[in-house]
């Protein structure tokens, strides 16, 4: 996914969530690919942003590379597997 892109953008009936992936460009690219594959089938839209600035990451309390913020809160840390991403989002959706 590219900066500013929205996954499932045409599904306007789905809720829109804002994410920021913190980390270096290589790990963030790997993570965003896993993320988009893991959740594209779920009933949600996700707006992607990226941040590579270490100082901004530290200010957010981030200590692992990459880290996904969902709606401004740390959601997933590290280069987790696609299955874990799917499970985390399914749980998040069910609680919303």
CSV table of C-alpha atoms in Angstrom, one decimal:
chain,number,residue,atom,x,y,z
A,1,UNK,CA,0.0,0.0,0.0
A,2,UNK,CA,1.2,3.5,-0.7
A,3,UNK,CA,1.1,6.6,1.5
A,4,UNK,CA,-2.5,7.9,1.7
A,5,UNK,CA,-4.0,4.8,0.0
A,6,UNK,CA,-7.2,3.3,1.3
A,7,UNK,CA,-7.7,-0.4,1.4
A,8,UNK,CA,-11.2,-1.4,0.2
A,9,UNK,CA,-11.9,2.3,-0.7
A,10,UNK,CA,-14.9,1.5,-2.9
A,11,UNK,CA,-16.7,-0.2,0.0
A,12,UNK,CA,-18.1,3.0,1.5
A,13,UNK,CA,-20.5,1.1,3.8
A,14,UNK,CA,-17.5,-0.2,5.7
A,15,UNK,CA,-16.0,1.8,8.6
A,16,UNK,CA,-12.8,3.7,7.9
A,17,UNK,CA,-9.8,3.3,10.2
A,18,UNK,CA,-6.7,5.3,10.1
A,19,UNK,CA,-3.3,3.6,10.5
A,20,UNK,CA,0.3,4.7,10.7
A,21,UNK,CA,3.1,2.3,10.2
A,22,UNK,CA,6.2,3.4,12.0
A,23,UNK,CA,9.6,2.0,11.1
A,24,UNK,CA,12.3,1.9,8.4
A,25,UNK,CA,11.1,1.8,4.8
A,26,UNK,CA,12.0,-1.9,4.2
A,27,UNK,CA,10.3,-3.3,7.2
A,28,UNK,CA,7.4,-1.0,6.8
A,29,UNK,CA,7.0,-2.1,3.2
A,30,UNK,CA,7.0,-5.8,4.2
A,31,UNK,CA,4.6,-5.1,7.0
A,32,UNK,CA,2.2,-3.2,4.8
A,33,UNK,CA,2.1,-6.0,2.2
A,34,UNK,CA,1.3,-8.5,4.9
A,35,UNK,CA,-1.3,-6.2,6.4
A,36,UNK,CA,-3.1,-5.6,3.1
A,37,UNK,CA,-3.2,-9.3,2.3
A,38,UNK,CA,-4.3,-10.2,5.8
A,39,UNK,CA,-7.3,-7.8,6.0
A,40,UNK,CA,-8.5,-7.2,2.5
A,41,UNK,CA,-11.3,-9.6,3.0
A,42,UNK,CA,-12.6,-8.0,6.2
A,43,UNK,CA,-15.5,-5.5,6.2
A,44,UNK,CA,-13.4,-2.4,6.8
A,45,UNK,CA,-11.5,0.3,5.0
A,46,UNK,CA,-8.0,1.3,6.1
A,47,UNK,CA,-6.2,4.5,5.4
A,48,UNK,CA,-2.4,4.0,5.3
A,49,UNK,CA,0.2,6.4,6.4
A,50,UNK,CA,3.9,5.8,7.1
A,51,UNK,CA,6.4,7.4,9.4
A,52,UNK,CA,10.2,6.7,9.4
A,53,UNK,CA,11.2,9.4,11.9
A,54,UNK,CA,12.7,7.7,14.9
A,55,UNK,CA,12.1,10.8,17.2
A,56,UNK,CA,8.4,10.8,16.3
A,57,UNK,CA,8.2,7.0,17.0
A,58,UNK,CA,9.8,7.5,20.4
A,59,UNK,CA,7.4,10.3,21.2
A,60,UNK,CA,4.5,7.8,20.5
A,61,UNK,CA,6.1,5.3,22.9
A,62,UNK,CA,7.1,3.0,20.1
A,63,UNK,CA,10.1,0.7,20.7
A,64,UNK,CA,9.8,-2.0,18.0
A,65,UNK,CA,10.3,-1.7,14.2
A,66,UNK,CA,7.8,-1.8,12.5
A,67,UNK,CA,4.8,-0.8,14.7
A,68,UNK,CA,1.2,-0.2,13.6
A,69,UNK,CA,-0.8,2.5,15.2
A,70,UNK,CA,-4.6,2.1,14.7
A,71,UNK,CA,-6.7,5.1,15.5
A,72,UNK,CA,-3.7,6.7,17.3
A,73,UNK,CA,-3.0,3.7,19.6
A,74,UNK,CA,-0.3,1.0,19.3
A,75,UNK,CA,-2.0,-2.0,17.8
A,76,UNK,CA,0.7,-4.4,16.5
A,77,UNK,CA,4.4,-4.4,17.1
A,78,UNK,CA,7.1,-6.1,15.1
A,79,UNK,CA,7.0,-7.9,11.8
A,80,UNK,CA,4.1,-10.3,12.8
A,81,UNK,CA,2.7,-13.0,10.6
A,82,UNK,CA,-0.4,-12.4,8.5
A,83,UNK,CA,-2.5,-14.8,10.6
A,84,UNK,CA,-1.8,-12.7,13.7
A,85,UNK,CA,-2.7,-9.5,11.8
A,86,UNK,CA,-6.0,-11.0,10.7
A,87,UNK,CA,-6.9,-12.3,14.2
A,88,UNK,CA,-6.1,-8.9,15.8
A,89,UNK,CA,-8.3,-7.0,13.3
A,90,UNK,CA,-11.2,-9.6,13.6
A,91,UNK,CA,-11.1,-9.1,17.4
A,92,UNK,CA,-11.0,-5.3,17.0
A,93,UNK,CA,-13.9,-5.3,14.7
A,94,UNK,CA,-16.0,-7.6,16.9
A,95,UNK,CA,-15.4,-5.2,19.9
A,96,UNK,CA,-16.3,-2.1,17.9
